Coordinates of C-alpha atoms and ligand atoms in Angstrom, one line a residue:
X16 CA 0.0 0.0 0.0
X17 CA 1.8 3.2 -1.0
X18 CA 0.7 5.7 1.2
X19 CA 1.0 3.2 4.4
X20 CA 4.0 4.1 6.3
X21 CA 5.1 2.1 9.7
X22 CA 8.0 4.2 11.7
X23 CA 9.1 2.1 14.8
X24 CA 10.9 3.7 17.5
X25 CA 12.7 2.8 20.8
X26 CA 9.9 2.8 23.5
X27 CA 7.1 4.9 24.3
X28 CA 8.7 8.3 24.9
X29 CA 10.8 8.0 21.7
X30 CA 7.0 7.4 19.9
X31 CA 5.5 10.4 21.6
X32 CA 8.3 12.5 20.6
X33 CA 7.6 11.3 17.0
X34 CA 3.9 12.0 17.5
X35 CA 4.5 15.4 18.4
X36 CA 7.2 16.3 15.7
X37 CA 4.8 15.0 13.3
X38 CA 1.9 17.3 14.7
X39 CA 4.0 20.1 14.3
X40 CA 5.0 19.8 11.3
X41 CA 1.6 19.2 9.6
X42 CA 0.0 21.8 11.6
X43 CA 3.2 24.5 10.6
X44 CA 2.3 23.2 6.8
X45 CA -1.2 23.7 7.0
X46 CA -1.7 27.0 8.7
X47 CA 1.6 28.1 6.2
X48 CA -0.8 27.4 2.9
X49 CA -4.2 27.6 4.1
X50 CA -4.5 29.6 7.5
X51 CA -6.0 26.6 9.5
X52 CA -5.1 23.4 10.5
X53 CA -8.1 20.5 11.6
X54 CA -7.6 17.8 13.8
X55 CA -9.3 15.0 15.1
X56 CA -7.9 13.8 18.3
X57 CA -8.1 10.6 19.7
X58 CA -8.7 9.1 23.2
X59 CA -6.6 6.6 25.3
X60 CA -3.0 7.1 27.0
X61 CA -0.8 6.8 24.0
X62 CA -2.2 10.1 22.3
X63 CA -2.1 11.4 25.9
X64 CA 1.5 11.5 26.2
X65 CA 1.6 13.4 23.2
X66 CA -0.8 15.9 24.2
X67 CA 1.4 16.8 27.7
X68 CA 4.7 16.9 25.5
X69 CA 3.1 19.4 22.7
X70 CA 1.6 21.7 25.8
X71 CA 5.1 21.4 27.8
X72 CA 7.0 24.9 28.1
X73 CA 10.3 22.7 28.3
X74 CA 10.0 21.9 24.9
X75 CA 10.0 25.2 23.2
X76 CA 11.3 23.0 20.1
X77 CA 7.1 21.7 19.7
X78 CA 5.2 24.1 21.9
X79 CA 6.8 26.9 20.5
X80 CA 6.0 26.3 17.3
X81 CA 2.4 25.4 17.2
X82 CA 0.2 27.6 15.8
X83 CA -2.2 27.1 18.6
X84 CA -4.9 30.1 17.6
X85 CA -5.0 28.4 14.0
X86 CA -6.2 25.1 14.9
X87 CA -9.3 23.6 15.0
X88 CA -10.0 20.3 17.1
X89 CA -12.4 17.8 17.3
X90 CA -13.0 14.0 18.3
X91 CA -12.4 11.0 16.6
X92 CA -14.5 9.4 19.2
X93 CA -16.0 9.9 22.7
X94 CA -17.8 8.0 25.6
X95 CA -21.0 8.5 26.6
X96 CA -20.1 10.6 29.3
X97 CA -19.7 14.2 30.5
X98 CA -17.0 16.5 29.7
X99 CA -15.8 16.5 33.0
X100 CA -16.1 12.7 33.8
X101 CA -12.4 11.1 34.0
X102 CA -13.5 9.0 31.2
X103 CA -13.8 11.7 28.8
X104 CA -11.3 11.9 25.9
X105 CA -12.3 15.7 26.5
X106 CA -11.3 16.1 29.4
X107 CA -8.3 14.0 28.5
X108 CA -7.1 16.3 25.9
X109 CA -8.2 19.6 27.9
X110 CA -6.3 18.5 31.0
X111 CA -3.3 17.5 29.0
X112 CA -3.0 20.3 26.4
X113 CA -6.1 22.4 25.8
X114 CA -6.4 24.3 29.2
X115 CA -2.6 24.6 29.0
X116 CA -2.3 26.2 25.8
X117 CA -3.8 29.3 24.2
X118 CA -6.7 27.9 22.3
X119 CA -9.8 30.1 21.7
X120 CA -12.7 28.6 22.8
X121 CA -14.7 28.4 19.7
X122 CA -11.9 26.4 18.3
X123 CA -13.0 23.8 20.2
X124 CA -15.5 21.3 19.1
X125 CA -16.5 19.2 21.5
X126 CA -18.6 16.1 21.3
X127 CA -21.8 16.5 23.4
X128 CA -21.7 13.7 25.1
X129 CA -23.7 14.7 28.1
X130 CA -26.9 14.4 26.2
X131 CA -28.9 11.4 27.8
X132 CA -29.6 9.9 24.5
X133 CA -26.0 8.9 22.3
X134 CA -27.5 9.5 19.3
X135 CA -28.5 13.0 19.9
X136 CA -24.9 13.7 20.6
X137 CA -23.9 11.8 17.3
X138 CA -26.8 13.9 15.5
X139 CA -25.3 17.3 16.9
X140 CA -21.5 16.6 16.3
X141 CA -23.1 15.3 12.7
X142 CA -24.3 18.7 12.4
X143 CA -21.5 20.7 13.8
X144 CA -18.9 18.9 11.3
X145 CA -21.3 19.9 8.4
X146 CA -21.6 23.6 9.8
X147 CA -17.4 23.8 10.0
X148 CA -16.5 21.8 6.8
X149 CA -19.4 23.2 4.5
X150 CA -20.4 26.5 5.9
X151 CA -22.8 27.4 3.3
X152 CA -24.2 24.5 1.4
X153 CA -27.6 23.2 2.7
X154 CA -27.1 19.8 1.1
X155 CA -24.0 18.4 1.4
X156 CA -22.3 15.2 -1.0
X157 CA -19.0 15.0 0.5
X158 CA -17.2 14.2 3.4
X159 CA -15.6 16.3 5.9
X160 CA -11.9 16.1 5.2
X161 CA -9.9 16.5 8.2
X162 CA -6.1 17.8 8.2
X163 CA -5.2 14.9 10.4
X164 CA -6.8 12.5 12.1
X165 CA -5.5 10.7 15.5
X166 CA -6.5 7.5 16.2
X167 CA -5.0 4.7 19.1
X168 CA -5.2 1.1 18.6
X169 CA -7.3 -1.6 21.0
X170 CA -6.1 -4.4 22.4
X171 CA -8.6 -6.5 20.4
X172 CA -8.2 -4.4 17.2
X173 CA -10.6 -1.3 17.7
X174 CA -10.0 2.3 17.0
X175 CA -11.7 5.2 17.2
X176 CA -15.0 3.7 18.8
X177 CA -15.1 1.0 16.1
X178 CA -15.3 -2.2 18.4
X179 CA -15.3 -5.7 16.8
X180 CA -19.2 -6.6 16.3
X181 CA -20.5 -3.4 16.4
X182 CA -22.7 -1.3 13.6
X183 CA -20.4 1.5 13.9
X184 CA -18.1 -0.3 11.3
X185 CA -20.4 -0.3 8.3
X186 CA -22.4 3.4 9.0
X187 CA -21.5 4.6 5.6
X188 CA -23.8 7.6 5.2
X189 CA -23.8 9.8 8.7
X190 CA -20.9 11.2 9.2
X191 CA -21.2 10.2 12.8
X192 CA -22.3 6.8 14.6
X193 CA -23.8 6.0 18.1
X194 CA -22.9 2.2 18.4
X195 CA -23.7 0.5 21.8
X196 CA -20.6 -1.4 23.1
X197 CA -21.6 -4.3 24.8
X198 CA -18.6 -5.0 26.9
X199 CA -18.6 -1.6 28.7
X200 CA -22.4 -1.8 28.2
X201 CA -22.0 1.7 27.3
X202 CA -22.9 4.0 24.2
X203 CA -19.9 5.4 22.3
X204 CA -19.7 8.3 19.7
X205 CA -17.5 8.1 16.9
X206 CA -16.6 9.4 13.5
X207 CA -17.6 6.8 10.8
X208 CA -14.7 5.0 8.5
X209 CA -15.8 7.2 5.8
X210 CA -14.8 11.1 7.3
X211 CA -11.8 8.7 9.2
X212 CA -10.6 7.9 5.9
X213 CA -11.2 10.9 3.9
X214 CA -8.1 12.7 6.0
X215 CA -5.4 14.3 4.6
X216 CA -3.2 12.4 7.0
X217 CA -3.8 9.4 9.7
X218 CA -1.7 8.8 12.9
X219 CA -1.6 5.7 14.5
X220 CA 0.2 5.6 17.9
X221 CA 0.5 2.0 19.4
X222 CA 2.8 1.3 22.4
X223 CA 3.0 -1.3 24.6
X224 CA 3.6 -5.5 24.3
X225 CA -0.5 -5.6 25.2
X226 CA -0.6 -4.4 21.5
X227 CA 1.9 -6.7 20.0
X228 CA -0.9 -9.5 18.5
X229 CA -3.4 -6.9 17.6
X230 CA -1.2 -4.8 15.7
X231 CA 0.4 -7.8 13.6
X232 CA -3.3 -9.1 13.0
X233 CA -4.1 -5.6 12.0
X234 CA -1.4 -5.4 9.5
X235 CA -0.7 -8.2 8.1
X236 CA -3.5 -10.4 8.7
X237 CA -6.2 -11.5 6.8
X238 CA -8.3 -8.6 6.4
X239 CA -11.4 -9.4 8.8
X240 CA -12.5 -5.7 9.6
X241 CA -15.6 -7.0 11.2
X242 CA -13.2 -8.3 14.1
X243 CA -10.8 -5.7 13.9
X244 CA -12.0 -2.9 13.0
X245 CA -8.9 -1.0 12.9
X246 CA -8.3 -2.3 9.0
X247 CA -10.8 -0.2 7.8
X248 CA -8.0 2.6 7.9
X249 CA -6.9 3.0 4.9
X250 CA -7.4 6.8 3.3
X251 CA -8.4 7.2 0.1
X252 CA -7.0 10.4 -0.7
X253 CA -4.3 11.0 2.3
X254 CA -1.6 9.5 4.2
X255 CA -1.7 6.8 7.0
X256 CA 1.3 6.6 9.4
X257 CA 1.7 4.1 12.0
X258 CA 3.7 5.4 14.5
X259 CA 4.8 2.5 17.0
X260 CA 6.9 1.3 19.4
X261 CA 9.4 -1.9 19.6
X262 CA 7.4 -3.4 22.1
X263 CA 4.0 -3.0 19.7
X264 CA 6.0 -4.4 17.4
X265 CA 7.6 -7.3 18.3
X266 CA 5.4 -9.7 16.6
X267 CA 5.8 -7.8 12.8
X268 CA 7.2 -9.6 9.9
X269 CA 8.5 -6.1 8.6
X270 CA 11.6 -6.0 7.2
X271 CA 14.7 -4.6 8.6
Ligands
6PG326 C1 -10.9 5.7 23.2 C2 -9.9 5.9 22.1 C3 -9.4 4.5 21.7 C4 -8.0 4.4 22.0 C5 -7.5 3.0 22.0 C6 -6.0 3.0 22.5 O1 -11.9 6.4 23.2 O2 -10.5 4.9 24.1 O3 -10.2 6.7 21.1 O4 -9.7 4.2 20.3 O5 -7.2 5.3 21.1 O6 -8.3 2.3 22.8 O7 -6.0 3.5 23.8 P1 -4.6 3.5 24.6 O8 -3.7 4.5 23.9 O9 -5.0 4.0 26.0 O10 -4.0 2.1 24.6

């Protein structure tokens, strides 16, 4: 696959380092040519780290260099929960890097997900993605197309909030899904594999030996995207980059 690219560094910090270069650098090149930047961030610990290294005054090198005021984020995915509930990938990202940062508020698109009923959240993001990406078209035909998108990698081969089993995986018309998620009986919210894949750029961050048989299933196994979701990533018009660590990797054929 040309436009697949699988960087493997030392450990977790090394990855995170990577991860944040990379952010930089896209973000620098798209406020440079078009005065924005987009961004879908992603929940989890891996993009975490990332998120406290970009917001870190010690680094001067990243931080410094961000265009902060010229970029816009939103969600790849969120849990049914609260913005201030410790499961939020919200509050996650605000904690880490958004509160720390000088972000204007409206640059912030948030994924409702206090609303009681999932799918009322999906519906609003829906509608707030169509309001950002096509400002004045009532009917839209194409797909929101975000600078870059972040996503983590599951244990058993979900990403975003595409879990093995789930609906989620085959929404092909909203821009946004509601699936239920039977082992955390619990609702998720999550971009659909279409608007994932019509990025201009994918990161993948996967550290850790837990993500060692996942990630060689993912890559170079059959490809079974109802059990593992995560090989549905594949951008049509954009770049996917797999940024992982040794331990993630330790199961890869790859060569070199
Ligand atoms: C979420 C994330 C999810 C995450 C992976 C990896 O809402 O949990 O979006 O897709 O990226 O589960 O999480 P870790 O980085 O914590 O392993």
């Amino acid at each position: 696959m040309g436009n697949r690219d699988i960087r493997i560094l030392a450990d977790a910090g090394e990855l995170s380092r990577a991860a944040a270069e990379e952010f930089v650098r896209q973000a620098e090149e798209a406020v440079r040519t078009r005065g924005l930047f987009t961004v879908a961030l992603s929940g989890g610990s891996t993009s975490k780290a990332m998120y406290r290294l970009l917001a870190n005054d010690d680094e001067p090198l990243l931080r410094g260099r961000v265009p902060w005021g010229k970029i816009h984020f939103f969600w790849g995915d969120e849990r049914h929960v609260p913005p201030d509930h410790l499961d939020s990938n919200y509050r996650t990202a605000h904690e880490a890097m958004l509160s720390r940062v000088p972000i204007p508020a409206e640059n912030v698109h948030r994924i409702k997900a206090e609303d009681p009923d999932a799918r009322n959240a999906a519906a609003d993001y829906d509608q707030q993605l169509r309001t950002f990406f096509f400002p004045r078209r009532m009917t839209v035909e194409a797909l929101p197309r975000f600078d870059l998108v972040l996503l983590g990698l599951g244990p058993d081969g979900h990403t975003a909030s595409l879990f093995p089993g789930t609906d989620a995986i085959h929404e092909q018309t909203r821009f946004v899904a509601a699936p239920w998620v039977e082992k955390f009986h619990a609702y998720r919210i999550t971009l659909a594999p279409p608007v994932l894949n019509n990025a201009a750029c994918i990161l993948v961050l996967v550290s850790g030996e837990e993500k060692a048989e996942a990630l060689r299933t993912v890559l170079e196994g059959a490809y079974q995207p109802d059990q593992f979701p995560a090989q549905l990533i594949r951008p049509t018009l954009g770049s996917l980059l797999w940024l992982v660590d040794r331990a993630a990797a330790r199961l890869l054929r790859l060569p070199g």
